[in-house]
CSV table of C-alpha atoms in Angstrom, one decimal:
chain,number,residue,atom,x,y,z
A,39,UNK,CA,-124.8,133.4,24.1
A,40,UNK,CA,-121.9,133.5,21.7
A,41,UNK,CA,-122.3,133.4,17.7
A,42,UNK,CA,-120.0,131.2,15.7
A,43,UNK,CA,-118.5,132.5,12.7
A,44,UNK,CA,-120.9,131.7,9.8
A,45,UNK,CA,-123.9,132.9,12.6
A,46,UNK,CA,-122.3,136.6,12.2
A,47,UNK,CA,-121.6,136.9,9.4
A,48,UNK,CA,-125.1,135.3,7.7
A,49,UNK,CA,-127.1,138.3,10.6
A,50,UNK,CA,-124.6,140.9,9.1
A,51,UNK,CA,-125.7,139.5,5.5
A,52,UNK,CA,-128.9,139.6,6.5
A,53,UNK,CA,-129.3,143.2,6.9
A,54,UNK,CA,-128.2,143.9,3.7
A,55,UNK,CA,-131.0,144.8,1.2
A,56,UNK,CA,-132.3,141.9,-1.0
A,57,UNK,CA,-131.3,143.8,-4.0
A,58,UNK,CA,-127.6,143.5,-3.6
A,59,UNK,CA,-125.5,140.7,-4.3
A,60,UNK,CA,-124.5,139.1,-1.3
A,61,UNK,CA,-123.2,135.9,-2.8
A,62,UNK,CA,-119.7,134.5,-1.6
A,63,UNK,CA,-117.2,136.2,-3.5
A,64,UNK,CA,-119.3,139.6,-4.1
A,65,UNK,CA,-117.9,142.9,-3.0
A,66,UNK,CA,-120.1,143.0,0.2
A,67,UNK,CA,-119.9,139.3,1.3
A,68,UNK,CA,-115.5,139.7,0.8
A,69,UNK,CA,-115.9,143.1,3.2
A,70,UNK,CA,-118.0,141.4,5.5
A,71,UNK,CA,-116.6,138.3,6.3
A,72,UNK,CA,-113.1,139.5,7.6
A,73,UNK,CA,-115.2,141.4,10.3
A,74,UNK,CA,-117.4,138.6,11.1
A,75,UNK,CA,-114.2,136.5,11.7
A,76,UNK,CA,-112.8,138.9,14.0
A,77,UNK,CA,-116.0,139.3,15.9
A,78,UNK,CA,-116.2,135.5,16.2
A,79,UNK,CA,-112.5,135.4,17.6
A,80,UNK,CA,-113.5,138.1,20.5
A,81,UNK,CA,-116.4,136.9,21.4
A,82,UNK,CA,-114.4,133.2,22.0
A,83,UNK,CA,-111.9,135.4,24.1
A,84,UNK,CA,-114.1,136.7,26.2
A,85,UNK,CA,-116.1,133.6,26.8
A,86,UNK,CA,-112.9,131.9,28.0
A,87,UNK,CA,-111.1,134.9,29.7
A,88,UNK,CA,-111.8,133.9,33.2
A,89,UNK,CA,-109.6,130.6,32.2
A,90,UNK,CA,-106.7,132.1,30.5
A,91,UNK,CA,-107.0,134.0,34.1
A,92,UNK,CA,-106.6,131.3,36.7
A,93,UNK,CA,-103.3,129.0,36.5
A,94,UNK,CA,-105.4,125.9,37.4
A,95,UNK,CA,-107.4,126.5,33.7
A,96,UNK,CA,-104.9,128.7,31.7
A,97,UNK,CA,-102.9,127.7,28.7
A,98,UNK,CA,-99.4,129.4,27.0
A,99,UNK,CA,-98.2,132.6,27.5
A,100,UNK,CA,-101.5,132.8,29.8
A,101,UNK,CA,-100.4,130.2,32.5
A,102,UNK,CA,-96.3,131.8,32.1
A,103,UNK,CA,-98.4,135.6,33.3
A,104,UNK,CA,-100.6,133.6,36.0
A,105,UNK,CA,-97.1,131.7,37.8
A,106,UNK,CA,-95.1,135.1,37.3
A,107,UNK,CA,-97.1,136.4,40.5
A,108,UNK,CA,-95.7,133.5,42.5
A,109,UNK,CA,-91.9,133.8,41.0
A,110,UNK,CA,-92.1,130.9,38.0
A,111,UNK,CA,-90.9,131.2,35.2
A,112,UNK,CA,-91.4,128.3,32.7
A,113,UNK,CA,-87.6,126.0,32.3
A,114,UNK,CA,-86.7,126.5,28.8
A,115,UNK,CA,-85.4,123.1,26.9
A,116,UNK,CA,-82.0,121.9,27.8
A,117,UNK,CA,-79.3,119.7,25.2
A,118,UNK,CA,-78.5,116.3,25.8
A,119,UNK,CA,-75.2,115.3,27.3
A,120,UNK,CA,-74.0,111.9,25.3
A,121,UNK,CA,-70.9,109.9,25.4
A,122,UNK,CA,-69.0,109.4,22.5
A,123,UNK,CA,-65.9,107.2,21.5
A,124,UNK,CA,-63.7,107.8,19.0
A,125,UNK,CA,-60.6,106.0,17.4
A,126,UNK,CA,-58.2,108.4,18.6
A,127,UNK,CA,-57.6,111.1,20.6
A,128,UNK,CA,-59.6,114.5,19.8
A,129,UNK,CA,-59.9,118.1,20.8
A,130,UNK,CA,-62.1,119.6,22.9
A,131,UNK,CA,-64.5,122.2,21.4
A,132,UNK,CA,-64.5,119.7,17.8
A,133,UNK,CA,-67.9,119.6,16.9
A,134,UNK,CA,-69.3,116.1,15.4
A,135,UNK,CA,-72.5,115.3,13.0
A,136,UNK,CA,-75.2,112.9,13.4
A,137,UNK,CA,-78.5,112.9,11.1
A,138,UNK,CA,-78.3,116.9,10.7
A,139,UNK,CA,-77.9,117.8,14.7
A,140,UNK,CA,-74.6,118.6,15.5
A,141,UNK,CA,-72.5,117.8,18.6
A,142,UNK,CA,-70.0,119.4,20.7
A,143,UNK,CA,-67.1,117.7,22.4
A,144,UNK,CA,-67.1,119.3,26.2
A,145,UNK,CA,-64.8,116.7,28.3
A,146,UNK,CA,-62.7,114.0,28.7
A,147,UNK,CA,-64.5,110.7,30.2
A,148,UNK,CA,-61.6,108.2,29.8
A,149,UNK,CA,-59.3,107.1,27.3
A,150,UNK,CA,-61.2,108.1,23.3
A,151,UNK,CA,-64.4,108.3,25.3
A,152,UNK,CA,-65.8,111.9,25.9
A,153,UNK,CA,-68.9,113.6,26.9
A,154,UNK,CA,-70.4,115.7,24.1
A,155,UNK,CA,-73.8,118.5,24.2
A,156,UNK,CA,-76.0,118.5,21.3
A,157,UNK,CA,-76.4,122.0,19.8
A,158,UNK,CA,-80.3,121.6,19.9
A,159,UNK,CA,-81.9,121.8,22.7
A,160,UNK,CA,-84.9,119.5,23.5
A,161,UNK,CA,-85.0,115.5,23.5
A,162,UNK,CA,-83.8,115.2,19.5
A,163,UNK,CA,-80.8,115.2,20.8
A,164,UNK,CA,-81.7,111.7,22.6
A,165,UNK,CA,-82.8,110.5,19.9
A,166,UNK,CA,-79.9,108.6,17.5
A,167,UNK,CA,-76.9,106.8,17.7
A,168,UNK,CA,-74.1,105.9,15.8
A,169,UNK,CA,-71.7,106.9,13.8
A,170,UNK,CA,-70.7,110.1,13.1
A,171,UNK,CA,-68.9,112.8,11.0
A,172,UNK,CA,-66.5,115.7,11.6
A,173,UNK,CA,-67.7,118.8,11.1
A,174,UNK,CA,-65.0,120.7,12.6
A,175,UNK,CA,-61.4,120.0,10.6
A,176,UNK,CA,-60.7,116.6,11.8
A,177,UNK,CA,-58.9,113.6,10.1
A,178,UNK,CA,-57.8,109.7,10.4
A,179,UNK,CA,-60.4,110.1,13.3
A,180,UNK,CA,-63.4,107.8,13.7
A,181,UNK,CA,-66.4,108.9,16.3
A,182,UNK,CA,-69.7,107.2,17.6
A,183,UNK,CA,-72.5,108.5,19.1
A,184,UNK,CA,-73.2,106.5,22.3
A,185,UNK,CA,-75.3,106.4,25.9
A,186,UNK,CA,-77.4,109.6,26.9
A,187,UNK,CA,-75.5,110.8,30.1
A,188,UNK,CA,-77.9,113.5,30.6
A,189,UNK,CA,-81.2,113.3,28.4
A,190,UNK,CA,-82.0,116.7,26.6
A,191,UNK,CA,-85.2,118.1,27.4
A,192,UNK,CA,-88.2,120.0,25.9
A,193,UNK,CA,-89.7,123.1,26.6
A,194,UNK,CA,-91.1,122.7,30.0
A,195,UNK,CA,-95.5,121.7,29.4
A,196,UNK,CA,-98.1,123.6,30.9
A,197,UNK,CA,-99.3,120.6,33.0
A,198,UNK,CA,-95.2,120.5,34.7
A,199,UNK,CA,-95.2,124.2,35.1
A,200,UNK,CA,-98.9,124.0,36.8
A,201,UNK,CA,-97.5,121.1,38.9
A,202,UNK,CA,-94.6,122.9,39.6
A,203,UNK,CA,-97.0,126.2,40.9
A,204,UNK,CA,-99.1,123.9,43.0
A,205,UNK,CA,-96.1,122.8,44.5
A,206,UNK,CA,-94.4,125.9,45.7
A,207,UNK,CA,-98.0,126.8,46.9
A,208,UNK,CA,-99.2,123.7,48.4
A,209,UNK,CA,-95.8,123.3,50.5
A,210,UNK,CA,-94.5,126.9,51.8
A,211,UNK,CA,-90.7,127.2,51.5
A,212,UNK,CA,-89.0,129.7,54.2
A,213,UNK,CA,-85.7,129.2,55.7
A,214,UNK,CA,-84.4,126.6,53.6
A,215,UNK,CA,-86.7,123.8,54.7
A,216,UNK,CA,-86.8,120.6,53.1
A,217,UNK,CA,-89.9,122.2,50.8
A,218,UNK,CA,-87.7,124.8,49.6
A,219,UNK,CA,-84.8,122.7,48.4
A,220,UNK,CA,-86.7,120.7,46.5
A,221,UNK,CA,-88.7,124.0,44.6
A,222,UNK,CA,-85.1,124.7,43.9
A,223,UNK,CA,-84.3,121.3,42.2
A,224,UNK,CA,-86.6,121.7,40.1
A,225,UNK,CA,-86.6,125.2,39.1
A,226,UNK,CA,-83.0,123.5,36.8
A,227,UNK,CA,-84.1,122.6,33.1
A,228,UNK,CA,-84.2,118.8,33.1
A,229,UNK,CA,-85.0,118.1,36.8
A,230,UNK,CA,-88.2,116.1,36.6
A,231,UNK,CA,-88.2,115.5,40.2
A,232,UNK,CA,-86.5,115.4,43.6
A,233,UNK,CA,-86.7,114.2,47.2
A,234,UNK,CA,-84.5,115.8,50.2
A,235,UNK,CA,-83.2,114.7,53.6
A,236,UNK,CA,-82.5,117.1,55.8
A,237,UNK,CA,-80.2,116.1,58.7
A,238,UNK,CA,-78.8,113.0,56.0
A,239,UNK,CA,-75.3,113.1,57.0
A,240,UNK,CA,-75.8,114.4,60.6
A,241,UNK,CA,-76.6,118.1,62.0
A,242,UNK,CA,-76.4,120.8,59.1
A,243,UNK,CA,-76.2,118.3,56.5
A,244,UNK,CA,-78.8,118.1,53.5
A,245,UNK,CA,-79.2,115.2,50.8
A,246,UNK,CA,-81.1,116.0,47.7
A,247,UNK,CA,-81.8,113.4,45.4
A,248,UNK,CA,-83.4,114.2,41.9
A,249,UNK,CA,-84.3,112.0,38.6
A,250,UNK,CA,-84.5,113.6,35.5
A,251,UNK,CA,-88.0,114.6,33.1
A,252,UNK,CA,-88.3,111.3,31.9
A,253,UNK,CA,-87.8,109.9,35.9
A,254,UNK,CA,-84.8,108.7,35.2
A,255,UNK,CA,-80.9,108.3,36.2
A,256,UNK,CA,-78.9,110.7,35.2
A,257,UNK,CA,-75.5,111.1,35.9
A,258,UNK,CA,-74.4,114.8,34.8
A,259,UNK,CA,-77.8,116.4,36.4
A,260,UNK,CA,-76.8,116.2,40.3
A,261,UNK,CA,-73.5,118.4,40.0
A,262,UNK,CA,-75.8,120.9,37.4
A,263,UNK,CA,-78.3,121.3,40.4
A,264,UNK,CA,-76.0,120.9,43.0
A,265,UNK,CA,-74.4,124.3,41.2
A,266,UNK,CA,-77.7,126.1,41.6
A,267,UNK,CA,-78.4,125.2,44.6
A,268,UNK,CA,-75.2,126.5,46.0
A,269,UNK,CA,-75.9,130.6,44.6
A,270,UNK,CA,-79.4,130.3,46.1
A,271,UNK,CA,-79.2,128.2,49.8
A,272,UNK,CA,-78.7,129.6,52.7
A,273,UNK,CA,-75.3,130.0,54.5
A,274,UNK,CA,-74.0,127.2,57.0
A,275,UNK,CA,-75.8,123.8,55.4
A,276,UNK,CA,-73.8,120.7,53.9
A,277,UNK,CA,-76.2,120.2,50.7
A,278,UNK,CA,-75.3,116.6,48.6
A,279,UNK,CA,-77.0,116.5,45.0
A,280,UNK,CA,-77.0,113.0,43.7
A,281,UNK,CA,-79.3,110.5,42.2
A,282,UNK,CA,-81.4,108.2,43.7
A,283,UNK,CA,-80.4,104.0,43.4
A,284,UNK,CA,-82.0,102.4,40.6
A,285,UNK,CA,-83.6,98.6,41.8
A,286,UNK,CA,-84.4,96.5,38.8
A,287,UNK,CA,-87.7,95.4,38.0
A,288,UNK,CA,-87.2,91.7,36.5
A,289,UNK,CA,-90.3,90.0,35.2
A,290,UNK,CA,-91.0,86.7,33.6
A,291,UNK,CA,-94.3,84.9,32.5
A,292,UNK,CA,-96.2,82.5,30.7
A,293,UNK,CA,-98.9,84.5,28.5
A,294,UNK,CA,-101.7,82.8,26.3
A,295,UNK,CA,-101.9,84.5,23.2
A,296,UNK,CA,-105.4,85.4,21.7
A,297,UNK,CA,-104.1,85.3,18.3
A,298,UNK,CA,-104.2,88.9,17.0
A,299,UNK,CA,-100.6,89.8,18.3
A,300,UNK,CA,-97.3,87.8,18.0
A,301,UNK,CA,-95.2,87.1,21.1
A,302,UNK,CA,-93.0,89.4,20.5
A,303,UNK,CA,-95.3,92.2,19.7
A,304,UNK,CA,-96.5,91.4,22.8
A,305,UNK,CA,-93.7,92.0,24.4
A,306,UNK,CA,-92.7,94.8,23.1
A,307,UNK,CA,-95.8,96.3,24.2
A,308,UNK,CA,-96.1,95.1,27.6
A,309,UNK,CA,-92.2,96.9,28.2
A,310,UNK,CA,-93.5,100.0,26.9
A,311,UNK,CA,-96.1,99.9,29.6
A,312,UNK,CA,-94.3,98.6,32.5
A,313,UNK,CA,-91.3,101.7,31.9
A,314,UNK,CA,-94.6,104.2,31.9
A,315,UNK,CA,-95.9,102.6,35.3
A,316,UNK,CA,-92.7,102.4,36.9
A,317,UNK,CA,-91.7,105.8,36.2
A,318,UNK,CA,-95.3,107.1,37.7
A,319,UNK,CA,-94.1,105.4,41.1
A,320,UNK,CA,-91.2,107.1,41.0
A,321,UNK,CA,-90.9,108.9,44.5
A,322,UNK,CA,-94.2,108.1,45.1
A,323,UNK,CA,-94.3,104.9,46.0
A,324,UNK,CA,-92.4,102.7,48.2
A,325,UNK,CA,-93.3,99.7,46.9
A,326,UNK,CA,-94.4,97.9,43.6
A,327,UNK,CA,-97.4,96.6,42.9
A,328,UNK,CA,-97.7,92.2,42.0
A,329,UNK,CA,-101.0,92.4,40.7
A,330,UNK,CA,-100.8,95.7,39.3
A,331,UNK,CA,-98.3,94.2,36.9
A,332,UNK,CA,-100.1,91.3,36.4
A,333,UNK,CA,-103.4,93.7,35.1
A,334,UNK,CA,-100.8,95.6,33.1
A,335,UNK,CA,-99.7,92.0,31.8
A,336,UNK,CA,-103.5,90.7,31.0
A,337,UNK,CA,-103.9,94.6,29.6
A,338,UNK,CA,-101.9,94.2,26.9
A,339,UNK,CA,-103.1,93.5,23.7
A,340,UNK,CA,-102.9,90.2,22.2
A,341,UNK,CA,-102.9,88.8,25.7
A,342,UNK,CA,-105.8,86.5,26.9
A,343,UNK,CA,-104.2,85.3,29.9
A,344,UNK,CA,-101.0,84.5,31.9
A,345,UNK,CA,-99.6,82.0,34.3
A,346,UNK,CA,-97.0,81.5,36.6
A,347,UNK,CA,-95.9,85.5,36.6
A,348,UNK,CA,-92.7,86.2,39.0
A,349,UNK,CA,-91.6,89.5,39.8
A,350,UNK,CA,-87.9,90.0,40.8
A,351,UNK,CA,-88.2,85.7,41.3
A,352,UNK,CA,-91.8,86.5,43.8
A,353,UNK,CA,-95.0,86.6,43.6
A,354,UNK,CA,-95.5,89.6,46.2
A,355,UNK,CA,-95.3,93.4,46.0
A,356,UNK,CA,-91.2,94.4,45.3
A,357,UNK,CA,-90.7,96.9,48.0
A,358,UNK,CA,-88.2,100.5,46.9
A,359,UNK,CA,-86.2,102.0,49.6
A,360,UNK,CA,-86.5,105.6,50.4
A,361,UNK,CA,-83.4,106.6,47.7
A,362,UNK,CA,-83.8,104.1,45.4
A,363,UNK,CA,-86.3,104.1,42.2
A,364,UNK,CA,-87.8,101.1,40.2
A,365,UNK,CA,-86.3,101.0,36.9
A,366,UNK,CA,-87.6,98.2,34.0
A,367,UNK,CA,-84.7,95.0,34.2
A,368,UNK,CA,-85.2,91.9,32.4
A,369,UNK,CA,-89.0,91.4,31.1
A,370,UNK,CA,-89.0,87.9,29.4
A,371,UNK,CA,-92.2,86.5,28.4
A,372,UNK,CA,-92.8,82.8,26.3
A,373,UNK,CA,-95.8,81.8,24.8
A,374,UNK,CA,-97.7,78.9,26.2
């Protein structure tokens, strides 16, 4: 059975004659107690070594050795794509600043409206909006910092990169089967999922249709993967990257209020919860759930109950075609 810290080092103190001053801060309690420590620390190592082992249990740098044996390697964060307008026209390559992260213009969109990466990587680079200022040598010119084209993502999370094993062992790959383009959608940095169609467009045709790590749209992702895809695929297939069609989730109600939340807090909270359970149906699900919204609805706090809920103008389940995902529309809710 393994000793804690202060268990080691108070048996180590223990065999120490009486006559010595063992107090914290003497001579022999300050050379003791660095050992102790590091005995505690192996002993907690080897109690959980046979976790660190297995992917289903390991953790870190310990799950990136266990997937290594099965070819994964964990996606490292990517930068957000974003759209920004300016007043005039600019160069490519001109880097603009926004609350200390930096942005680089990459392409003309239209007419003053480019596409621009964040020099972080990871979701910051999601994160504001507005206005910006030159860094680069730039004059007379006025930017802003507009929609997320492509949203940046972290470092990918244990649980994804487990999920992501399971996957590729779960569903064997050979040949190019439909398994095996999907492990290669999501082997790109920001694909949070995908769902393929062989034979879409006929014989020799495949469709691959992917959302991002937050399940959502994004419009710069499909040509990134459809890239990949292309140095790794077999010879002789047709292979369309795109994303899936988004349906809108409208919902209105009447909600008695309980008193401890304001309408609008209410509502506010209630959207935050219908965007999480939407994006859990994402490619799972091929139909949305009436009364699971109405329990998300009577869930909320500050909600005692709730009349007269419609969902997309119905009271039945909403139903999501094979390439389309449910995304949050208009959620209005008025107190009774």
């Amino acid at each position: 059975m393994s000793q804690t810290y202060e268990e080691i080092l108070q048996g180590m103190l223990d065999k120490v004659p009486s006559n010595v001053d063992k107090r914290e801060g003497s001579i022999i309690y300050d050379a003791l107690a660095p050992c102790a420590y590091f005995l505690a620390q192996q002993q907690f190592q080897l109690d959980n070594f046979v976790e660190l082992v297995f992917a289903d249990t390991a953790v870190g740098e310990y799950l990136d050795t266990a997937v290594s044996d099965f070819g994964l390697t964990r996606k490292g964060a990517s930068a957000a794509i974003r759209q920004v307008t300016t007043s005039a026209a600019i160069s490519i390559g001109t880097v603009w600043g926004i609350n200390e992260l930096a942005y680089t213009i990459t392409e003309l969109i239209a007419t003053n409206q480019y596409k621009a990466k964040c020099n972080t990587a990871g979701t910051i680079g999601n994160q504001y909006t507005g206005s910006m200022s030159p860094i680069s040598s730039v004059s007379g010119v006025t930017a802003t910092l507009g929609d997320v084209l492509t949203a940046g993502t972290d470092i990918e999370t244990d649980d994804a990169l487990r999920a992501r094993l399971y996957n590729k062992v779960r569903m064997p790959a050979t040949s190019g089967n439909a398994y095996q383009y999907k492990q290669w959608a999501l082997e790109v940095s920001g694909v949070g999922d995908a769902k393929v169609f062989p034979l879409d467009s006929g014989p020799g045709t495949v469709t691959v249709i992917i959302v991002d790590d937050n399940k959502a749209i994004s419009e710069t992702l499909p040509e990134t993967v459809a890239e990949y895809i292309e140095t790794v695929r077999p010879i002789g297939a047709t292979v369309t990257v795109t994303s899936p069609t988004a349906k809108q989730i409208n919902i209105t109600a009447s909600v008695i209020l309980d008193g401890s939340k304001t309408i609008g807090e209410v509502e506010t909270t209630f959207n935050t919860a219908i965007e999480s359970f939407l994006a859990d149906t994402v490619f799972s699900s091929y139909s949305i759930s009436y009364a699971k919204i109405g329990g998300l609805l009577l869930d909320t706090v500050g909600v005692e109950d709730y009349n007269g809920l419609m969902v997309n103008s119905g009271t039945g389940n909403v139903t999501i075609g094979s390439k389309e995902i449910p995304v949050k529309g208009v959620v209005s809710l008025t107190e009774v």
